[in-house]
Amino acid sequence: VYAHRTVESARAESLFSIERTQLSFDERVLDLCCGSGRHLAHLLKASHHVVGLDYSEDLLNLARDLVDEEAQLVRADMRSLPFEETFDVVMNYFTSFGYFMEHDENQGVVDNVCRALKPGGRFFIDYMNKDHVLSSIEPESHRFEQGFEIVEKRWVDDARQRINKLTQVLKDGEEIKQSSESVQLYTEKEFTDLLSCSCLKIESIHGNYDATPISPNNPRMIVIGRKL
Ligand SMILES: C[S@@+](CC[C@H](N)C(=O)[O-])C[C@H]1O[C@@H](n2cnc3c(N)ncnc32)[C@H](O)[C@@H]1O
């Protein structure tokens, strides 16, 4: 389903995050929710101490094939991170946040990031921009990928302020698999409040990977800051 999210497509994102957090070779960096490791491949060129964490064993296996022994891979739930003042930088790419239905659980992830950072450590979170999502939502799309038809249905749950997606994979017109995703929609204020009310200080916000300011026309809400 996400075959287009490749190592190559992660290059500009990784370089931007490395530059903006001023990650250096002797510093420890965590890719929180690293998935198949497409950003790890680039982080390894900027740091000798790269850790990728994800909950999915299947995705971690793909990451292992990609980075071999060069990066340390950890299977854990972001709600209970096994780190204390361990990292100089924590990266969180491509909307790997806001999955939990309860505010306190999403807030708890922020607290965990804070705990995992050394004092003065930096964080980089790339989240979806609510205004852009609401103005550009495509309720249904169809595409073909390696012989499979992929149908994606998207809708906003106004009461809970979440965006939901149902993905169906079809072979010869028959559904063979389906999965669903649900992510909290935050305004810029809600998101920065969430990130600031812990021990973190926000230093800059961008609307995309070219450092443009956040606006309804820009798809992302990229927040960079540090632990006090
Ligand atoms: C949208 S994907 C992004 C993956 C990767 N950052 C990328 O850009 O390719 C979100 C990732 O979060 C992981 N994830 C979901 N829930 C998690 C949890 N509770 N703890 C840790 N990882 C989780 C998923 O397995 C998935 O790899």
CSV table of C-alpha atoms and ligand atoms in Angstrom, one decimal:
chain,number,residue,atom,x,y,z
A,1,VAL,CA,0.0,0.0,0.0
A,2,TYR,CA,2.8,2.4,0.8
A,3,ALA,CA,5.3,1.1,-1.8
A,4,HIS,CA,5.9,4.7,-2.9
A,5,ARG,CA,7.2,5.6,0.5
A,6,THR,CA,10.8,4.6,-0.3
A,7,VAL,CA,14.3,5.2,0.9
A,8,GLU,CA,14.7,7.7,-1.9
A,9,SER,CA,11.5,9.6,-1.0
A,10,ALA,CA,12.8,9.8,2.6
A,11,ARG,CA,16.1,11.5,1.5
A,12,ALA,CA,15.0,15.1,1.5
A,13,GLU,CA,13.0,14.6,4.7
A,14,SER,CA,16.0,13.1,6.5
A,15,LEU,CA,18.4,15.7,5.3
A,16,PHE,CA,16.1,18.5,6.4
A,17,SER,CA,15.6,17.0,9.8
A,18,ILE,CA,19.4,16.4,10.2
A,19,GLU,CA,20.2,20.0,9.3
A,20,ARG,CA,17.5,21.5,11.4
A,21,THR,CA,18.4,19.5,14.5
A,22,GLN,CA,22.1,20.0,13.9
A,23,LEU,CA,22.6,16.2,14.5
A,24,SER,CA,26.3,15.4,14.6
A,25,PHE,CA,28.2,12.1,14.2
A,26,ASP,CA,29.0,11.5,17.9
A,27,GLU,CA,25.3,12.1,18.9
A,28,ARG,CA,22.7,9.5,19.6
A,29,VAL,CA,19.5,9.7,17.5
A,30,LEU,CA,16.2,7.8,17.8
A,31,ASP,CA,13.8,7.4,14.9
A,32,LEU,CA,10.6,6.9,16.9
A,33,CYS,CA,8.2,4.7,14.8
A,34,CYS,CA,10.9,4.0,12.2
A,35,GLY,CA,8.7,1.6,10.2
A,36,SER,CA,10.7,-0.1,7.4
A,37,GLY,CA,13.7,2.1,8.2
A,38,ARG,CA,13.7,4.3,5.2
A,39,HIS,CA,14.9,7.3,7.2
A,40,LEU,CA,17.4,5.2,9.2
A,41,ALA,CA,19.3,4.6,6.0
A,42,HIS,CA,20.0,8.4,5.8
A,43,LEU,CA,20.4,9.0,9.5
A,44,LEU,CA,23.3,6.5,9.4
A,45,LYS,CA,25.2,8.9,7.2
A,46,ALA,CA,24.9,11.6,9.9
A,47,SER,CA,25.4,9.8,13.2
A,48,HIS,CA,27.3,6.7,14.5
A,49,HIS,CA,24.6,6.0,17.0
A,50,VAL,CA,21.3,5.4,15.3
A,51,VAL,CA,18.3,3.6,17.0
A,52,GLY,CA,15.0,2.7,15.3
A,53,LEU,CA,12.0,1.9,17.3
A,54,ASP,CA,8.7,0.5,16.1
A,55,TYR,CA,5.8,-1.7,17.3
A,56,SER,CA,5.5,-3.8,14.1
A,57,GLU,CA,7.8,-6.8,13.9
A,58,ASP,CA,7.2,-7.1,10.1
A,59,LEU,CA,8.3,-3.6,9.5
A,60,LEU,CA,11.3,-4.0,11.8
A,61,ASN,CA,12.3,-7.1,9.8
A,62,LEU,CA,12.3,-4.9,6.6
A,63,ALA,CA,14.3,-2.3,8.5
A,64,ARG,CA,16.9,-5.0,9.5
A,65,ASP,CA,17.3,-6.0,5.9
A,66,LEU,CA,17.9,-2.4,5.0
A,67,VAL,CA,20.3,-1.3,7.6
A,68,ASP,CA,21.8,-4.6,8.8
A,69,GLU,CA,23.7,-4.3,12.1
A,70,GLU,CA,24.5,-0.6,11.6
A,71,ALA,CA,21.5,0.7,13.4
A,72,GLN,CA,20.1,-0.7,16.6
A,73,LEU,CA,16.4,-1.8,16.2
A,74,VAL,CA,14.0,-2.0,19.1
A,75,ARG,CA,10.5,-3.4,19.2
A,76,ALA,CA,8.4,-1.4,21.7
A,77,ASP,CA,5.2,0.6,22.1
A,78,MET,CA,5.7,4.3,22.0
A,79,ARG,CA,3.4,4.5,25.1
A,80,SER,CA,6.2,2.9,27.1
A,81,LEU,CA,9.6,3.8,25.8
A,82,PRO,CA,12.5,2.0,27.5
A,83,PHE,CA,14.8,5.1,27.5
A,84,GLU,CA,15.8,7.7,30.0
A,85,GLU,CA,18.0,10.7,29.0
A,86,THR,CA,19.5,8.5,26.3
A,87,PHE,CA,19.2,10.6,23.1
A,88,ASP,CA,20.5,13.9,21.8
A,89,VAL,CA,17.9,13.9,19.0
A,90,VAL,CA,14.5,12.2,18.6
A,91,MET,CA,12.9,12.2,15.1
A,92,ASN,CA,9.3,11.2,14.4
A,93,TYR,CA,8.5,11.2,10.7
A,94,PHE,CA,5.3,11.1,8.5
A,95,THR,CA,2.4,11.2,11.0
A,96,SER,CA,3.7,8.6,13.5
A,97,PHE,CA,1.7,10.2,16.3
A,98,GLY,CA,-1.9,10.9,17.4
A,99,TYR,CA,-3.0,7.3,17.0
A,100,PHE,CA,-4.6,6.9,20.4
A,101,MET,CA,-8.2,7.8,21.2
A,102,GLU,CA,-7.5,9.2,24.6
A,103,HIS,CA,-5.8,12.6,24.8
A,104,ASP,CA,-3.8,11.4,27.8
A,105,GLU,CA,-2.2,8.6,25.8
A,106,ASN,CA,-1.0,10.9,23.1
A,107,GLN,CA,0.2,13.3,25.7
A,108,GLY,CA,2.0,10.4,27.4
A,109,VAL,CA,4.0,9.8,24.2
A,110,VAL,CA,5.2,13.4,24.3
A,111,ASP,CA,6.2,12.9,27.9
A,112,ASN,CA,8.1,9.7,26.9
A,113,VAL,CA,10.0,11.6,24.1
A,114,CYS,CA,10.9,14.2,26.8
A,115,ARG,CA,12.1,11.5,29.1
A,116,ALA,CA,14.1,9.8,26.4
A,117,LEU,CA,16.0,13.0,25.5
A,118,LYS,CA,19.1,14.2,27.3
A,119,PRO,CA,18.8,17.8,28.7
A,120,GLY,CA,19.2,20.1,25.8
A,121,GLY,CA,18.4,17.3,23.3
A,122,ARG,CA,16.3,18.2,20.2
A,123,PHE,CA,13.1,16.8,18.7
A,124,PHE,CA,11.7,16.8,15.2
A,125,ILE,CA,8.0,15.9,14.6
A,126,ASP,CA,6.4,15.8,11.2
A,127,TYR,CA,2.7,15.8,11.5
A,128,MET,CA,-0.3,16.3,9.1
A,129,ASN,CA,-1.7,19.9,8.8
A,130,LYS,CA,-5.3,19.8,9.9
A,131,ASP,CA,-6.4,22.8,7.7
A,132,HIS,CA,-4.9,21.2,4.7
A,133,VAL,CA,-6.4,17.8,5.4
A,134,LEU,CA,-9.9,19.3,5.7
A,135,SER,CA,-9.6,21.3,2.5
A,136,SER,CA,-8.0,18.5,0.4
A,137,ILE,CA,-9.6,15.3,1.7
A,138,GLU,CA,-10.4,12.8,-1.1
A,139,PRO,CA,-13.2,10.6,0.1
A,140,GLU,CA,-12.3,7.7,-2.1
A,141,SER,CA,-9.4,6.9,-4.4
A,142,HIS,CA,-8.5,3.8,-6.5
A,143,ARG,CA,-5.0,2.9,-7.8
A,144,PHE,CA,-3.2,-0.2,-9.0
A,145,GLU,CA,0.0,-1.5,-7.4
A,146,GLN,CA,1.8,-4.6,-8.6
A,147,GLY,CA,-1.4,-6.3,-9.8
A,148,PHE,CA,-3.5,-5.3,-6.8
A,149,GLU,CA,-6.2,-2.7,-6.8
A,150,ILE,CA,-6.0,-0.5,-3.7
A,151,VAL,CA,-9.2,1.4,-2.6
A,152,GLU,CA,-8.8,4.0,0.1
A,153,LYS,CA,-11.8,5.6,1.8
A,154,ARG,CA,-11.3,8.6,4.0
A,155,TRP,CA,-13.6,10.5,6.3
A,156,VAL,CA,-13.5,13.0,9.2
A,157,ASP,CA,-15.1,12.1,12.5
A,158,ASP,CA,-16.2,15.6,13.5
A,159,ALA,CA,-17.2,14.6,17.1
A,160,ARG,CA,-13.7,13.2,17.9
A,161,GLN,CA,-11.8,15.4,15.4
A,162,ARG,CA,-10.1,12.4,13.8
A,163,ILE,CA,-9.4,11.5,10.3
A,164,ASN,CA,-10.1,7.8,9.5
A,165,LYS,CA,-9.0,5.7,6.5
A,166,LEU,CA,-10.2,2.3,5.4
A,167,THR,CA,-7.9,0.6,2.9
A,168,GLN,CA,-9.1,-2.4,0.9
A,169,VAL,CA,-6.8,-4.5,-1.3
A,170,LEU,CA,-8.5,-6.3,-4.2
A,171,LYS,CA,-7.3,-9.0,-6.5
A,172,ASP,CA,-9.4,-9.6,-9.6
A,173,GLY,CA,-12.2,-7.5,-8.1
A,174,GLU,CA,-12.3,-9.6,-4.8
A,175,GLU,CA,-11.3,-8.0,-1.5
A,176,ILE,CA,-8.4,-10.0,-0.1
A,177,LYS,CA,-7.4,-7.7,2.8
A,178,GLN,CA,-8.5,-4.6,4.6
A,179,SER,CA,-7.0,-2.3,7.2
A,180,SER,CA,-7.9,0.9,8.9
A,181,GLU,CA,-6.1,3.9,10.3
A,182,SER,CA,-7.3,6.7,12.6
A,183,VAL,CA,-5.4,9.8,13.5
A,184,GLN,CA,-6.2,12.8,15.7
A,185,LEU,CA,-6.5,16.1,13.9
A,186,TYR,CA,-4.8,19.0,15.8
A,187,THR,CA,-4.8,22.7,15.0
A,188,GLU,CA,-1.4,24.3,15.2
A,189,LYS,CA,-2.3,25.7,18.6
A,190,GLU,CA,-3.5,22.3,19.9
A,191,PHE,CA,-0.4,20.6,18.6
A,192,THR,CA,2.0,23.2,20.0
A,193,ASP,CA,0.1,23.2,23.4
A,194,LEU,CA,0.5,19.4,23.5
A,195,LEU,CA,4.2,19.6,22.8
A,196,SER,CA,4.9,22.6,25.0
A,197,CYS,CA,3.1,21.5,28.2
A,198,SER,CA,5.7,19.0,28.9
A,199,CYS,CA,9.4,19.8,29.4
A,200,LEU,CA,9.9,20.7,25.7
A,201,LYS,CA,10.3,24.1,24.1
A,202,ILE,CA,9.3,24.7,20.5
A,203,GLU,CA,11.8,26.6,18.4
A,204,SER,CA,10.4,26.5,14.9
A,205,ILE,CA,7.4,25.3,12.9
A,206,HIS,CA,7.3,24.6,9.1
A,207,GLY,CA,4.6,23.7,6.6
A,208,ASN,CA,6.7,21.5,4.5
A,209,TYR,CA,10.2,20.1,4.0
A,210,ASP,CA,11.4,23.2,2.2
A,211,ALA,CA,11.0,25.3,5.4
A,212,THR,CA,8.0,27.2,4.2
A,213,PRO,CA,5.8,28.7,7.0
A,214,ILE,CA,2.8,26.7,8.1
A,215,SER,CA,-0.4,27.7,6.2
A,216,PRO,CA,-3.6,26.0,5.0
A,217,ASN,CA,-1.9,25.5,1.6
A,218,ASN,CA,1.0,23.5,3.1
A,219,PRO,CA,0.5,19.8,3.9
A,220,ARG,CA,2.7,19.4,6.9
A,221,MET,CA,3.1,20.7,10.5
A,222,ILE,CA,6.8,20.1,11.2
A,223,VAL,CA,7.7,21.1,14.8
A,224,ILE,CA,11.3,21.4,16.0
A,225,GLY,CA,12.4,22.1,19.5
A,226,ARG,CA,14.4,21.0,22.4
A,227,LYS,CA,14.3,19.7,26.0
A,228,LEU,CA,14.7,22.4,28.6
B,1,LIG,C1,2.8,6.2,9.2
B,1,LIG,S1,3.9,4.9,9.6
B,1,LIG,C2,5.4,5.8,9.4
B,1,LIG,C3,6.7,4.9,9.5
B,1,LIG,C4,8.0,5.7,9.2
B,1,LIG,N1,8.2,6.7,10.1
B,1,LIG,C5,8.0,6.2,7.8
B,1,LIG,O1,8.0,7.4,7.6
B,1,LIG,O2,8.1,5.3,6.9
B,1,LIG,C6,3.7,4.8,11.4
B,1,LIG,C7,4.5,3.8,12.1
B,1,LIG,O3,4.2,3.8,13.5
B,1,LIG,C8,4.3,2.5,14.0
B,1,LIG,N2,3.4,2.4,15.2
B,1,LIG,C9,2.1,2.4,15.3
B,1,LIG,N3,1.7,2.3,16.6
B,1,LIG,C10,2.8,2.2,17.3
B,1,LIG,C11,3.1,2.1,18.7
B,1,LIG,N4,2.1,2.1,19.6
B,1,LIG,N5,4.4,2.1,19.1
B,1,LIG,C12,5.4,2.2,18.2
B,1,LIG,N6,5.2,2.2,16.9
B,1,LIG,C13,3.9,2.3,16.5
B,1,LIG,C14,3.8,1.6,12.8
B,1,LIG,O4,4.2,0.3,13.0
B,1,LIG,C15,4.4,2.4,11.6
B,1,LIG,O5,5.6,1.8,11.3
